[in-house]
Amino acid sequence: MRKRNYSNVDYSYSSLPSTRKEAFKDVYRHNFMTIFKSGVFLLLSFLPLIAFMIVMEINKMFLTLDNYSESDLFGVLFVWDLIVHIGFVILFTLVVLSLSGVFRIIKLLVFQEGIDFFYDFKKGIKENFKPFIISYFIYITIYLLTYLLQLFFLNQFVGIMTLVLFHIVFTPAFIWGLFSINIYDAKLIKHIKNSYFFYMKTLGFSLLYVFMMDLPILISFIFYENIFGFGVNFIFIIIKNVLLVLALLFFYPFLLVVGSLYSNSKFDLFINKLHYPEIYQKGLYKSK
Amino acid sequence: MDITFKNVSVLYENKKRDIITAIDDISFSFTSEKINVLVGPSGCGKTSLARCLTGEIIYEGEIMYGEKDLEKIETKDRNISYVNENYTLLPNVNVYDNIAFPLRLNKVDHDEADQIIKEVTKYLDIDFLLTRKTKYLSLGQISRVKLAKCFVKDSDLYIFDESNRNLDEENRNKINRYIKDRLKGKTIIFITHNISEALSIADYIYVMNEGKYRGRYTPIEFLESNDEVVQNLLSEIKNEKKKLF
């Protein structure tokens, strides 16, 4: 039998995280595989969407003036865009399903609780999916309305700015809403109110967080197709999706841990200390 | 459920290929629903006896596990919790998963399992280690994790084989209190070389020496016994006291 080395000293309270920053390092060090597994589940839920987008992007490469007249092309591109949006809305529900489970896993991780991955993932879906999907449909409906509205603007810059404005007004609140739902059992309207409260209280961080969430997508714009020839465009599509896969495995799950830790620190400050002392600073070990 | 040994012997070959008699034709019974403490000098066959029950070694003779012949019960169906000195944890798995392992095998409801684990680990003061991998823990903490893994399972028989060896006195007392209070009504075999501990926890003390069974005593009978082996074992306590003063 192989001889085993033991630690000479007890693993003490002082070795445990006492700040959120330490908590992140701790989760990263001790639970990397759990976070990675969460990423795998996110990726699996994204696969239909990725496949759909690849098909649509390849399809778009054939929508050129060589194949259509200028007047027809405008209509065809509009229909293409509409299909992409409808497809996205439908297939993203699968991602919301996965996020419901992943959020519970992340919550347990930052609370330093034991995890039975598959059971807790399923339990997360059971607990979170309904409020998550309702929030998502509210959010996506507002987005689609904004998208349709911006089509009426002749000035493309104004159109883009409308979408950016939507992003600034609604996306951080939507994310705060998800973190709030993950912790508290309350009516949706209360979560919406809370999410705007916390968004306003943490404006800088919230916008930075959304920017970080968008970062892989912004990077993928470097590989914007339909500029070069078919071969290069095809390679760009592959690169873009490989980047997305990597981001889903190694970036987004960790960003969710950061978001969860940060949101918990704010929940502690404004809610938990007074109303939920049992989860106040949960996962942090100040002293025994 | 009584556990009865009838002419049980255990022989094995050592590295030099000599045949060693670990247990030599013993016949006696452990009493059901009691704390049965097994004592004796090192190498007297205490661990071999426990390992016969868990199915780790082959024996000659007959062991009755309640009404049934032990050999006819599959090891997985014996429902025994066994803690020994060896590293029986998964090193790259965290404490929670290690403790939850027997519960998951027995398909215990997850929420119920979670509650049991939290309760036991809180008692043993290892609740803050749930997300740590066991390879980072000290020997004392590993012992407590192994004990927690044993306590969470609802077994018919609990065997503690020198399970307190790496613990300080405070933790030893805590564990023994748990065994006495929370495992009341269960059949327990508690193997130790620590006579003070044996006297404090035992309903009955069983003495072994050189592979042979010497007798069963209540703690008071043990203290008053004239048996040579018992006297030798008791002299260890006296020597310890002398060292202290």
XYZ file of N, CA and C in Angstrom, chain B residues 111-240:
390
model
N -32.076 14.931 1.001
C -32.272 15.972 2.014
C -32.048 15.407 3.415
N -32.528 14.172 3.599
C -32.354 13.515 4.889
C -30.859 13.284 5.141
N -30.176 12.806 4.091
C -28.729 12.548 4.188
C -27.989 13.836 4.528
N -28.374 14.910 3.861
C -27.734 16.205 4.073
C -27.886 16.639 5.535
N -29.091 16.435 6.050
C -29.367 16.823 7.441
C -28.532 15.978 8.417
N -28.480 14.663 8.162
C -27.703 13.769 9.040
C -26.228 14.178 9.020
N -25.706 14.408 7.813
C -24.282 14.763 7.682
C -23.979 16.046 8.444
N -24.870 17.037 8.280
C -24.620 18.325 8.951
C -24.658 18.162 10.469
N -25.606 17.353 10.934
C -25.755 17.151 12.378
C -24.511 16.455 12.955
N -24.093 15.386 12.300
C -22.945 14.610 12.808
C -21.654 15.423 12.722
N -21.447 16.102 11.598
C -20.193 16.852 11.434
C -20.142 18.037 12.392
N -21.293 18.592 12.686
C -21.332 19.698 13.659
C -20.915 19.174 15.039
N -21.454 18.020 15.376
C -21.109 17.423 16.679
C -19.601 17.153 16.763
N -19.047 16.648 15.663
C -17.619 16.289 15.673
C -16.703 17.474 15.364
N -17.322 18.640 15.211
C -16.581 19.870 14.935
C -15.758 19.774 13.648
N -16.355 19.181 12.643
C -15.687 19.144 11.326
C -16.622 19.702 10.255
N -17.669 20.409 10.696
C -18.632 20.961 9.734
C -18.001 22.012 8.826
N -16.948 22.664 9.302
C -16.298 23.686 8.478
C -15.352 23.068 7.444
N -15.213 21.755 7.490
C -14.288 21.087 6.551
C -15.023 20.405 5.397
N -16.336 20.574 5.339
C -17.129 19.794 4.375
C -16.657 19.910 2.925
N -16.186 21.094 2.538
C -15.781 21.267 1.135
C -14.280 21.035 0.915
N -13.572 20.648 1.981
C -12.129 20.388 1.844
C -11.874 18.972 1.365
N -10.845 18.815 0.571
C -10.446 17.455 0.201
C -9.729 16.833 1.402
N -9.909 15.540 1.585
C -9.371 14.906 2.793
C -7.847 14.894 2.808
N -7.235 15.031 1.647
C -5.769 14.989 1.609
C -5.136 16.196 2.318
N -5.922 17.251 2.559
C -5.374 18.427 3.242
C -5.521 18.350 4.763
N -6.170 17.299 5.255
C -6.496 17.255 6.683
C -5.398 16.568 7.503
N -5.438 16.869 8.783
C -4.486 16.206 9.691
C -5.030 14.821 10.038
N -4.181 14.024 10.649
C -4.595 12.664 11.023
C -5.802 12.671 11.963
N -5.777 13.600 12.911
C -6.878 13.705 13.867
C -8.186 14.033 13.159
N -8.109 14.958 12.207
C -9.319 15.339 11.469
C -9.792 14.202 10.571
N -8.825 13.481 9.985
C -9.181 12.331 9.149
C -9.914 11.286 9.999
N -9.421 11.076 11.217
C -10.083 10.115 12.108
C -11.518 10.519 12.361
N -11.730 11.822 12.572
C -13.087 12.288 12.854
C -13.982 12.159 11.623
N -13.401 12.367 10.438
C -14.188 12.205 9.200
C -14.586 10.733 9.043
N -13.632 9.851 9.332
C -13.926 8.409 9.216
C -15.032 8.016 10.198
N -14.963 8.585 11.394
C -15.993 8.283 12.393
C -17.348 8.846 11.953
N -17.324 10.044 11.396
C -18.576 10.646 10.920
C -19.190 9.765 9.829
N -18.337 9.276 8.938
C -18.791 8.394 7.849
C -19.454 7.146 8.432
N -18.921 6.694 9.554
C -19.467 5.508 10.217
C -20.774 5.849 10.939
N -20.800 7.001 11.607
C -21.974 7.372 12.408
C -23.213 7.656 11.559
N -23.007 8.222 10.370
C -24.187 8.628 9.573
C -24.976 7.420 9.067
N -24.303 6.287 9.008
C -24.968 5.096 8.467
C -25.726 4.359 9.578
N -26.946 3.967 9.263
C -27.741 3.221 10.232
C -27.409 1.732 10.058
N -26.465 1.248 10.884
C -25.982 -0.129 10.703
C -26.500 -1.050 11.801
N -26.391 -2.346 11.545
C -26.756 -3.325 12.574
C -25.597 -3.522 13.545
N -24.384 -3.363 13.033
C -23.201 -3.576 13.860
C -22.163 -2.478 13.576
N -21.634 -1.904 14.627
C -20.582 -0.888 14.487
C -19.291 -1.459 15.075
N -18.234 -1.399 14.279
C -16.932 -1.869 14.789
C -15.959 -0.685 14.773
N -15.435 -0.365 15.927
C -14.447 0.712 16.026
C -13.107 0.079 16.393
N -12.216 0.021 15.412
C -10.935 -0.641 15.630
C -9.841 0.413 15.830
N -9.532 0.686 17.065
C -8.536 1.718 17.425
C -8.867 3.036 16.722
N -10.139 3.322 16.611
C -10.567 4.492 15.833
C -10.231 5.812 16.524
N -9.974 5.769 17.819
C -9.675 7.008 18.548
C -8.188 7.283 18.694
N -7.391 6.426 18.083
C -5.939 6.473 18.332
C -5.320 7.855 18.061
N -5.745 8.513 16.989
C -5.103 9.791 16.642
C -5.806 11.017 17.221
N -6.686 10.778 18.156
C -7.455 11.904 18.691
C -6.927 12.336 20.061
N -7.112 13.633 20.344
C -6.737 14.102 21.677
C -7.830 13.683 22.666
N -7.573 13.902 23.927
C -8.488 13.382 24.950
C -9.879 13.988 24.828
N -9.919 15.282 24.533
C -11.216 15.970 24.429
C -12.074 15.325 23.338
N -11.456 15.123 22.178
C -12.203 14.517 21.067
C -12.547 13.055 21.339
N -11.621 12.363 22.020
C -11.883 10.953 22.364
C -13.126 10.850 23.239
N -13.187 11.730 24.227
C -14.344 11.711 25.131
C -15.633 12.035 24.379
N -15.505 12.969 23.461
C -16.666 13.391 22.669
C -17.195 12.217 21.832
N -16.267 11.510 21.194
C -16.632 10.368 20.359
C -17.274 9.277 21.230
N -16.644 9.017 22.361
C -17.162 7.960 23.232
C -18.544 8.297 23.769
N -18.742 9.592 24.034
C -20.074 10.036 24.478
C -21.105 9.785 23.380
N -20.693 10.078 22.157
C -21.595 9.870 21.010
C -21.972 8.390 20.898
N -20.948 7.552 21.015
C -21.196 6.106 20.905
C -22.151 5.653 22.009
N -21.913 6.133 23.205
C -22.750 5.720 24.345
C -24.191 6.228 24.220
N -24.319 7.493 23.812
C -25.663 8.105 23.807
C -26.431 7.860 22.518
N -25.795 8.134 21.405
C -26.531 8.115 20.131
C -26.612 6.734 19.503
N -25.679 5.866 19.844
C -25.729 4.520 19.252
C -26.280 3.514 20.260
N -26.982 4.036 21.235
C -27.568 3.177 22.271
C -28.518 2.182 21.602
N -28.437 0.945 22.015
C -29.323 -0.066 21.436
C -28.733 -0.744 20.213
N -27.573 -0.271 19.760
C -26.893 -0.905 18.624
C -25.825 -1.862 19.172
N -25.494 -2.849 18.365
C -24.413 -3.749 18.766
C -23.087 -3.106 18.355
N -22.229 -2.949 19.339
C -20.958 -2.252 19.072
C -19.780 -3.119 19.518
N -18.795 -3.202 18.649
C -17.520 -3.833 19.038
C -16.478 -2.726 19.015
N -15.896 -2.474 20.150
C -14.958 -1.366 20.299
C -13.592 -1.947 20.653
N -12.677 -1.858 19.708
C -11.348 -2.449 19.932
C -10.381 -1.355 20.368
N -9.716 -1.599 21.441
C -8.759 -0.582 21.917
C -7.637 -1.237 22.729
N -6.520 -0.509 22.796
C -5.451 -0.962 23.682
C -5.418 -0.052 24.914
N -6.307 0.948 24.898
C -6.355 1.918 25.985
C -7.341 1.425 27.052
N -6.807 0.918 28.154
C -7.641 0.266 29.175
C -8.551 1.274 29.892
N -8.042 2.484 30.123
C -8.882 3.499 30.770
C -10.123 3.758 29.928
N -9.893 3.879 28.632
C -10.989 4.124 27.704
C -11.963 2.940 27.704
N -11.391 1.735 27.716
C -12.218 0.527 27.708
C -13.124 0.501 28.932
N -12.559 0.830 30.064
C -13.342 0.804 31.308
C -14.439 1.860 31.319
N -14.155 2.991 30.674
C -15.130 4.075 30.713
C -16.309 3.857 29.763
N -16.088 3.101 28.710
C -17.142 2.985 27.698
C -17.873 1.636 27.716
N -17.219 0.606 28.255
C -17.711 -0.766 28.038
C -18.950 -1.137 28.835
N -19.807 -1.938 28.186
C -20.793 -2.704 28.941
C -20.112 -4.013 29.354
N -19.388 -4.580 28.382
C -18.613 -5.806 28.652
C -17.225 -5.661 28.047
N -16.258 -6.206 28.746
C -14.887 -6.190 28.231
C -14.489 -7.636 27.906
N -14.018 -7.831 26.684
C -13.570 -9.150 26.237
C -12.050 -9.109 26.136
N -11.412 -10.122 26.670
C -9.945 -10.107 26.694
C -9.402 -11.192 25.767
N -8.439 -10.790 24.956
C -7.742 -11.750 24.085
C -6.255 -11.684 24.359
N -5.601 -12.824 24.156
C -4.144 -12.851 24.314
C -3.574 -13.959 23.413
N -2.603 -13.601 22.616
C -1.930 -14.549 21.702
C -2.934 -15.378 20.901
N -3.929 -14.707 20.369
C -4.894 -15.369 19.492
C -5.966 -16.144 20.218
N -5.903 -16.151 21.543
C -6.893 -16.931 22.310
C -7.829 -16.000 23.082
N -9.037 -16.494 23.293
C -10.019 -15.755 24.065
C -9.815 -16.064 25.544
N -9.758 -14.987 26.393
C -9.497 -15.212 27.820
C -10.741 -15.090 28.696
N -11.718 -14.288 28.235
C -12.920 -14.166 29.067
C -13.653 -12.861 28.863
N -14.875 -12.824 29.448
C -15.713 -11.620 29.351
C -15.952 -11.072 30.751
N -15.841 -9.771 30.904
C -15.978 -9.146 32.225
C -16.827 -7.881 32.115
N -17.515 -7.563 33.187
C -18.063 -6.203 33.288
C -16.883 -5.340 33.724
N -16.961 -4.009 33.603
C -15.807 -3.191 34.015
C -15.383 -3.474 35.462
N -16.368 -3.651 36.353
C -16.008 -3.904 37.770
C -15.321 -5.261 37.893
N -15.885 -6.281 37.219
C -15.258 -7.618 37.257
C -13.839 -7.559 36.700
N -13.674 -6.745 35.669
C -12.352 -6.608 35.033
C -11.333 -6.061 36.041
N -11.755 -5.026 36.779
C -10.854 -4.409 37.762
C -10.491 -5.384 38.895
N -11.420 -6.289 39.180
C -11.196 -7.219 40.300
C -10.609 -8.558 39.863
N -10.432 -8.739 38.563
C -9.998 -10.037 38.052
C -8.558 -10.376 38.459
N -8.339 -11.671 38.669
C -6.990 -12.128 38.993
C -6.271 -12.706 37.782
N -6.963 -12.681 36.637
C -6.364 -13.225 35.410
C -5.042 -12.508 35.118
N -4.055 -13.287 34.769
C -2.709 -12.734 34.564
C -2.680 -11.675 33.459
N -3.379 -11.972 32.352
C -3.398 -11.019 31.223
C -4.095 -9.729 31.631
N -5.222 -9.878 32.350
C -5.949 -8.684 32.810
C -5.063 -7.868 33.742
N -4.384 -8.559 34.641
C -3.487 -7.863 35.573
C -2.411 -7.082 34.818
N -1.876 -7.713 33.763
C -0.853 -7.027 32.937
C -1.438 -5.793 32.264
N -2.652 -5.958 31.748
C -3.296 -4.817 31.083
C -3.564 -3.693 32.078
N -4.014 -4.067 33.269
C -4.292 -3.058 34.293
C -3.022 -2.370 34.776
N -1.929 -3.116 34.754
C -0.672 -2.514 35.212
C -0.268 -1.351 34.301
N -0.750 -1.397 33.048
C -0.451 -0.273 32.130
C -1.071 1.027 32.638
N -2.291 0.911 33.175
C -2.932 2.131 33.713
C -2.130 2.633 34.902
N -1.755 1.689 35.768
C -1.008 2.093 36.964
C 0.297 2.778 36.564
N 0.957 2.204 35.540
C 2.206 2.805 35.076
C 1.984 4.203 34.527
N 0.873 4.349 33.795
C 0.541 5.670 33.238
C 0.378 6.683 34.360
